[in-house]
Amino acid sequence: MRILFGTGNPGKLREVQALFGALDHEVEQLKDEYPEIQADTLEEVVIAGLEWLWNRHNVPIIIDDSGLFIETLKGFPGVYSAYVFKTLGCRGVLKLLEGDENRTAEFRCCAGYVDANGKIITRSGTSPGRIIHEMRGTGGFGYDPIFVPDGMEKTFAELELDIKNRISHRGMAFAMLAKAMKE
Ligand code: IMP
């Protein structure tokens, strides 16, 4: 099946193409930027985005909304992750955590699919881990160089794409979404 992925993020595109490619789905980028509503949950953003895109294109589309939730910052940047990345970046987040012993954080991703009839399904994935004290690695994107997932020593930016996909919030959310799409 050919599916359009509504994203402007080449890092996300690479990950989702690898995931769906393994399931024999061909994923193509849809560059139409949907308005990201201000909402408390990633799922609300995804549903509003899919409704907006479906009204314009009337074809099957997938999107995701994700964020980094840092425990000691009470979940910040969370739903504001994109804005914080653009303004402060990884270095700014490291500064916010300077002197803080508690480095617990998690990535969350909500992945959504709208079918040709406008029916929407969503699935969510979480990747628990910690924020380290410096940036490491050149792969991945976004906050990957400062995040080490639980059970690993390497940052997401130091891991091969396939390994990140196997354990990441996005990998889990899209694997569950692909299963639900078949049902
Ligand atoms: P959005 O889902 O496009 O709104 O992304 C939210 C922010 O979190 C962006 O700044 C992304 O770069 C960042 N982000 C989302 N997923 C990941 C990831 O898997 N690794 C690192 N940063 C991510």
mmCIF file of C-alpha atoms and ligand atoms in Angstrom:
data_model
loop_
_atom_site.group_PDB
_atom_site.id
_atom_site.type_symbol
_atom_site.label_atom_id
_atom_site.label_comp_id
_atom_site.label_asym_id
_atom_site.label_seq_id
_atom_site.Cartn_x
_atom_site.Cartn_y
_atom_site.Cartn_z
ATOM 1 C CA MET A 1 0.000 0.000 0.000
ATOM 2 C CA ARG A 2 1.151 3.536 -0.727
ATOM 3 C CA ILE A 3 0.721 5.951 2.180
ATOM 4 C CA LEU A 4 1.478 9.637 2.469
ATOM 5 C CA PHE A 5 3.347 10.762 5.591
ATOM 6 C CA GLY A 6 2.556 14.358 6.487
ATOM 7 C CA THR A 7 5.835 15.679 7.827
ATOM 8 C CA GLY A 8 8.464 18.289 7.101
ATOM 9 C CA ASN A 9 11.015 16.430 9.226
ATOM 10 C CA PRO A 10 13.500 14.338 7.179
ATOM 11 C CA GLY A 11 14.600 12.438 10.316
ATOM 12 C CA LYS A 12 11.067 11.246 11.036
ATOM 13 C CA LEU A 13 10.589 10.412 7.354
ATOM 14 C CA ARG A 14 13.690 8.161 7.320
ATOM 15 C CA GLU A 15 12.550 6.299 10.421
ATOM 16 C CA VAL A 16 8.975 5.751 9.246
ATOM 17 C CA GLN A 17 10.047 4.749 5.724
ATOM 18 C CA ALA A 18 12.326 2.084 7.237
ATOM 19 C CA LEU A 19 9.564 0.817 9.535
ATOM 20 C CA PHE A 20 6.845 0.638 6.895
ATOM 21 C CA GLY A 21 9.251 -0.500 4.165
ATOM 22 C CA ALA A 22 9.855 -3.650 6.216
ATOM 23 C CA LEU A 23 6.065 -4.215 6.055
ATOM 24 C CA ASP A 24 5.925 -3.646 2.288
ATOM 25 C CA HIS A 25 4.230 -0.258 2.541
ATOM 26 C CA GLU A 26 5.594 2.522 0.395
ATOM 27 C CA VAL A 27 5.749 5.779 2.370
ATOM 28 C CA GLU A 28 5.941 9.069 0.513
ATOM 29 C CA GLN A 29 6.363 12.488 2.058
ATOM 30 C CA LEU A 30 3.412 14.896 2.027
ATOM 31 C CA LYS A 31 4.927 18.315 2.555
ATOM 32 C CA ASP A 32 1.642 20.126 3.248
ATOM 33 C CA GLU A 33 2.129 21.684 6.700
ATOM 34 C CA TYR A 34 -0.952 21.228 8.862
ATOM 35 C CA PRO A 35 -1.607 23.708 11.689
ATOM 36 C CA GLU A 36 -0.438 22.237 15.024
ATOM 37 C CA ILE A 37 -3.187 23.166 17.496
ATOM 38 C CA GLN A 38 -2.250 24.132 21.058
ATOM 39 C CA ALA A 39 -3.476 21.159 23.093
ATOM 40 C CA ASP A 40 -2.635 19.270 26.275
ATOM 41 C CA THR A 41 -2.047 15.937 24.575
ATOM 42 C CA LEU A 42 -0.161 14.685 21.532
ATOM 43 C CA GLU A 43 -3.245 12.717 20.475
ATOM 44 C CA GLU A 44 -5.406 15.840 20.187
ATOM 45 C CA VAL A 45 -2.759 17.424 17.938
ATOM 46 C CA VAL A 46 -2.645 14.299 15.753
ATOM 47 C CA ILE A 47 -6.422 14.011 15.375
ATOM 48 C CA ALA A 48 -6.799 17.706 14.483
ATOM 49 C CA GLY A 49 -3.894 17.435 12.013
ATOM 50 C CA LEU A 50 -5.321 14.362 10.298
ATOM 51 C CA GLU A 51 -8.779 15.957 10.009
ATOM 52 C CA TRP A 52 -7.238 19.041 8.431
ATOM 53 C CA LEU A 53 -5.111 17.037 5.972
ATOM 54 C CA TRP A 54 -7.929 14.646 5.047
ATOM 55 C CA ASN A 55 -10.266 17.558 4.247
ATOM 56 C CA ARG A 56 -7.686 18.798 1.754
ATOM 57 C CA HIS A 57 -6.459 15.547 0.208
ATOM 58 C CA ASN A 58 -9.088 12.813 0.760
ATOM 59 C CA VAL A 59 -6.484 10.028 0.695
ATOM 60 C CA PRO A 60 -4.892 7.772 3.356
ATOM 61 C CA ILE A 61 -2.362 9.752 5.411
ATOM 62 C CA ILE A 62 -0.186 9.083 8.467
ATOM 63 C CA ILE A 63 1.339 11.690 10.800
ATOM 64 C CA ASP A 64 2.912 11.737 14.238
ATOM 65 C CA ASP A 65 3.318 14.189 17.053
ATOM 66 C CA SER A 66 6.047 13.604 19.577
ATOM 67 C CA GLY A 67 7.788 15.263 22.463
ATOM 68 C CA LEU A 68 10.393 14.992 25.198
ATOM 69 C CA PHE A 69 9.003 14.971 28.737
ATOM 70 C CA ILE A 70 11.567 15.736 31.481
ATOM 71 C CA GLU A 71 10.584 14.655 34.991
ATOM 72 C CA THR A 72 12.347 17.350 37.004
ATOM 73 C CA LEU A 73 10.846 20.028 34.722
ATOM 74 C CA LYS A 74 7.361 18.583 35.364
ATOM 75 C CA GLY A 75 7.094 17.229 31.840
ATOM 76 C CA PHE A 76 8.487 20.294 30.036
ATOM 77 C CA PRO A 77 9.117 20.743 27.110
ATOM 78 C CA GLY A 78 6.428 18.094 26.363
ATOM 79 C CA VAL A 79 3.896 19.440 23.876
ATOM 80 C CA TYR A 80 6.165 22.499 23.420
ATOM 81 C CA SER A 81 9.152 20.351 22.334
ATOM 82 C CA ALA A 82 9.278 21.659 18.762
ATOM 83 C CA TYR A 83 9.265 25.316 19.864
ATOM 84 C CA VAL A 84 11.837 24.695 22.603
ATOM 85 C CA PHE A 85 14.074 22.830 20.166
ATOM 86 C CA LYS A 86 13.936 25.754 17.725
ATOM 87 C CA THR A 87 14.635 28.377 20.390
ATOM 88 C CA LEU A 88 16.882 26.659 22.977
ATOM 89 C CA GLY A 89 18.040 23.490 21.240
ATOM 90 C CA CYS A 90 19.815 20.621 23.005
ATOM 91 C CA ARG A 91 22.315 23.001 24.620
ATOM 92 C CA GLY A 92 19.513 25.091 26.122
ATOM 93 C CA VAL A 93 17.870 22.014 27.618
ATOM 94 C CA LEU A 94 21.224 20.912 29.098
ATOM 95 C CA LYS A 95 21.527 24.379 30.673
ATOM 96 C CA LEU A 96 18.043 24.111 32.190
ATOM 97 C CA LEU A 97 19.145 20.865 33.855
ATOM 98 C CA GLU A 98 22.538 22.113 35.060
ATOM 99 C CA GLY A 99 23.194 20.938 38.615
ATOM 100 C CA ASP A 100 20.135 18.681 38.572
ATOM 101 C CA GLU A 101 20.745 15.089 39.676
ATOM 102 C CA ASN A 102 17.407 13.827 38.404
ATOM 103 C CA ARG A 103 17.887 13.263 34.654
ATOM 104 C CA THR A 104 14.830 11.046 34.126
ATOM 105 C CA ALA A 105 12.963 11.772 30.911
ATOM 106 C CA GLU A 106 10.873 10.058 28.280
ATOM 107 C CA PHE A 107 10.000 10.515 24.661
ATOM 108 C CA ARG A 108 6.376 10.068 23.726
ATOM 109 C CA CYS A 109 4.913 9.684 20.279
ATOM 110 C CA CYS A 110 1.356 9.529 19.056
ATOM 111 C CA ALA A 111 1.056 8.131 15.533
ATOM 112 C CA GLY A 112 -2.175 8.477 13.577
ATOM 113 C CA TYR A 113 -3.724 7.215 10.352
ATOM 114 C CA VAL A 114 -6.706 8.482 8.418
ATOM 115 C CA ASP A 115 -8.088 6.072 5.817
ATOM 116 C CA ALA A 116 -9.679 6.888 2.471
ATOM 117 C CA ASN A 117 -13.075 7.276 4.200
ATOM 118 C CA GLY A 118 -11.836 9.722 6.818
ATOM 119 C CA LYS A 119 -11.746 7.183 9.690
ATOM 120 C CA ILE A 120 -8.951 7.964 12.164
ATOM 121 C CA ILE A 121 -6.979 5.607 14.394
ATOM 122 C CA THR A 122 -4.108 6.529 16.733
ATOM 123 C CA ARG A 123 -1.543 4.551 18.719
ATOM 124 C CA SER A 124 1.019 5.804 21.249
ATOM 125 C CA GLY A 125 4.507 4.747 22.250
ATOM 126 C CA THR A 126 6.871 5.786 25.031
ATOM 127 C CA SER A 127 10.620 5.540 25.377
ATOM 128 C CA PRO A 128 11.902 5.978 28.948
ATOM 129 C CA GLY A 129 15.473 7.070 29.564
ATOM 130 C CA ARG A 130 17.667 9.890 30.803
ATOM 131 C CA ILE A 131 19.203 13.168 29.700
ATOM 132 C CA ILE A 132 22.995 13.027 29.785
ATOM 133 C CA HIS A 133 25.324 15.958 30.542
ATOM 134 C CA GLU A 134 26.692 16.577 27.048
ATOM 135 C CA MET A 135 25.760 16.027 23.396
ATOM 136 C CA ARG A 136 26.900 12.716 21.851
ATOM 137 C CA GLY A 137 26.457 11.301 18.364
ATOM 138 C CA THR A 138 25.668 12.574 14.904
ATOM 139 C CA GLY A 139 22.748 10.372 13.815
ATOM 140 C CA GLY A 140 19.048 10.895 14.341
ATOM 141 C CA PHE A 141 17.587 14.352 14.839
ATOM 142 C CA GLY A 142 16.182 16.743 17.433
ATOM 143 C CA TYR A 143 17.013 15.846 21.032
ATOM 144 C CA ASP A 144 18.624 12.507 20.085
ATOM 145 C CA PRO A 145 22.217 13.561 21.074
ATOM 146 C CA ILE A 146 21.232 14.177 24.723
ATOM 147 C CA PHE A 147 18.915 11.198 25.312
ATOM 148 C CA VAL A 148 20.013 7.712 26.420
ATOM 149 C CA PRO A 149 17.183 5.155 26.446
ATOM 150 C CA ASP A 150 16.838 2.806 29.441
ATOM 151 C CA GLY A 151 19.032 -0.296 29.190
ATOM 152 C CA MET A 152 21.518 1.366 26.817
ATOM 153 C CA GLU A 153 24.706 3.384 27.141
ATOM 154 C CA LYS A 154 24.473 5.074 23.745
ATOM 155 C CA THR A 155 22.358 8.097 22.889
ATOM 156 C CA PHE A 156 19.684 7.803 20.216
ATOM 157 C CA ALA A 157 22.073 9.816 18.004
ATOM 158 C CA GLU A 158 24.739 7.086 18.403
ATOM 159 C CA LEU A 159 22.431 4.180 17.580
ATOM 160 C CA GLU A 160 21.771 2.731 14.117
ATOM 161 C CA LEU A 161 18.378 3.778 12.743
ATOM 162 C CA ASP A 162 17.085 0.180 12.885
ATOM 163 C CA ILE A 163 18.007 -0.145 16.547
ATOM 164 C CA LYS A 164 16.414 3.196 17.412
ATOM 165 C CA ASN A 165 13.275 2.069 15.552
ATOM 166 C CA ARG A 166 13.136 -1.165 17.541
ATOM 167 C CA ILE A 167 13.029 0.570 20.928
ATOM 168 C CA SER A 168 11.855 4.123 20.298
ATOM 169 C CA HIS A 169 8.545 5.833 21.068
ATOM 170 C CA ARG A 170 8.003 6.330 17.302
ATOM 171 C CA GLY A 171 9.001 2.763 16.421
ATOM 172 C CA MET A 172 6.508 1.368 18.925
ATOM 173 C CA ALA A 173 3.691 3.748 18.020
ATOM 174 C CA PHE A 174 3.992 3.062 14.275
ATOM 175 C CA ALA A 175 4.417 -0.710 14.739
ATOM 176 C CA MET A 176 1.129 -0.755 16.666
ATOM 177 C CA LEU A 177 -0.481 1.572 14.133
ATOM 178 C CA ALA A 178 0.575 -0.676 11.219
ATOM 179 C CA LYS A 179 -0.995 -3.652 13.023
ATOM 180 C CA ALA A 180 -4.236 -1.746 13.622
ATOM 181 C CA MET A 181 -4.321 -0.613 9.973
ATOM 182 C CA LYS A 182 -4.364 -4.266 8.863
ATOM 183 C CA GLU A 183 -7.338 -5.119 11.110
HETATM 184 P P1 IMP B 1 6.971 17.286 16.462
HETATM 185 O O1 IMP B 1 6.404 15.924 16.681
HETATM 186 O O2 IMP B 1 7.362 17.469 15.034
HETATM 187 O O3 IMP B 1 6.090 18.378 17.006
HETATM 188 O O4 IMP B 1 8.360 17.288 17.221
HETATM 189 C C1 IMP B 1 8.538 17.789 18.512
HETATM 190 C C2 IMP B 1 9.987 18.076 18.807
HETATM 191 O O5 IMP B 1 10.555 16.935 19.421
HETATM 192 C C3 IMP B 1 10.845 18.431 17.605
HETATM 193 O O6 IMP B 1 11.751 19.438 17.979
HETATM 194 C C4 IMP B 1 11.592 17.164 17.305
HETATM 195 O O7 IMP B 1 12.865 17.414 16.786
HETATM 196 C C5 IMP B 1 11.668 16.511 18.684
HETATM 197 N N1 IMP B 1 11.571 15.071 18.511
HETATM 198 C C6 IMP B 1 10.499 14.358 18.128
HETATM 199 N N2 IMP B 1 10.806 13.054 18.029
HETATM 200 C C7 IMP B 1 12.113 12.964 18.333
HETATM 201 C C8 IMP B 1 13.011 11.861 18.360
HETATM 202 O O8 IMP B 1 12.705 10.715 18.044
HETATM 203 N N3 IMP B 1 14.258 12.164 18.733
HETATM 204 C C9 IMP B 1 14.672 13.432 19.057
HETATM 205 N N4 IMP B 1 13.879 14.488 19.028
HETATM 206 C C10 IMP B 1 12.593 14.248 18.665
#
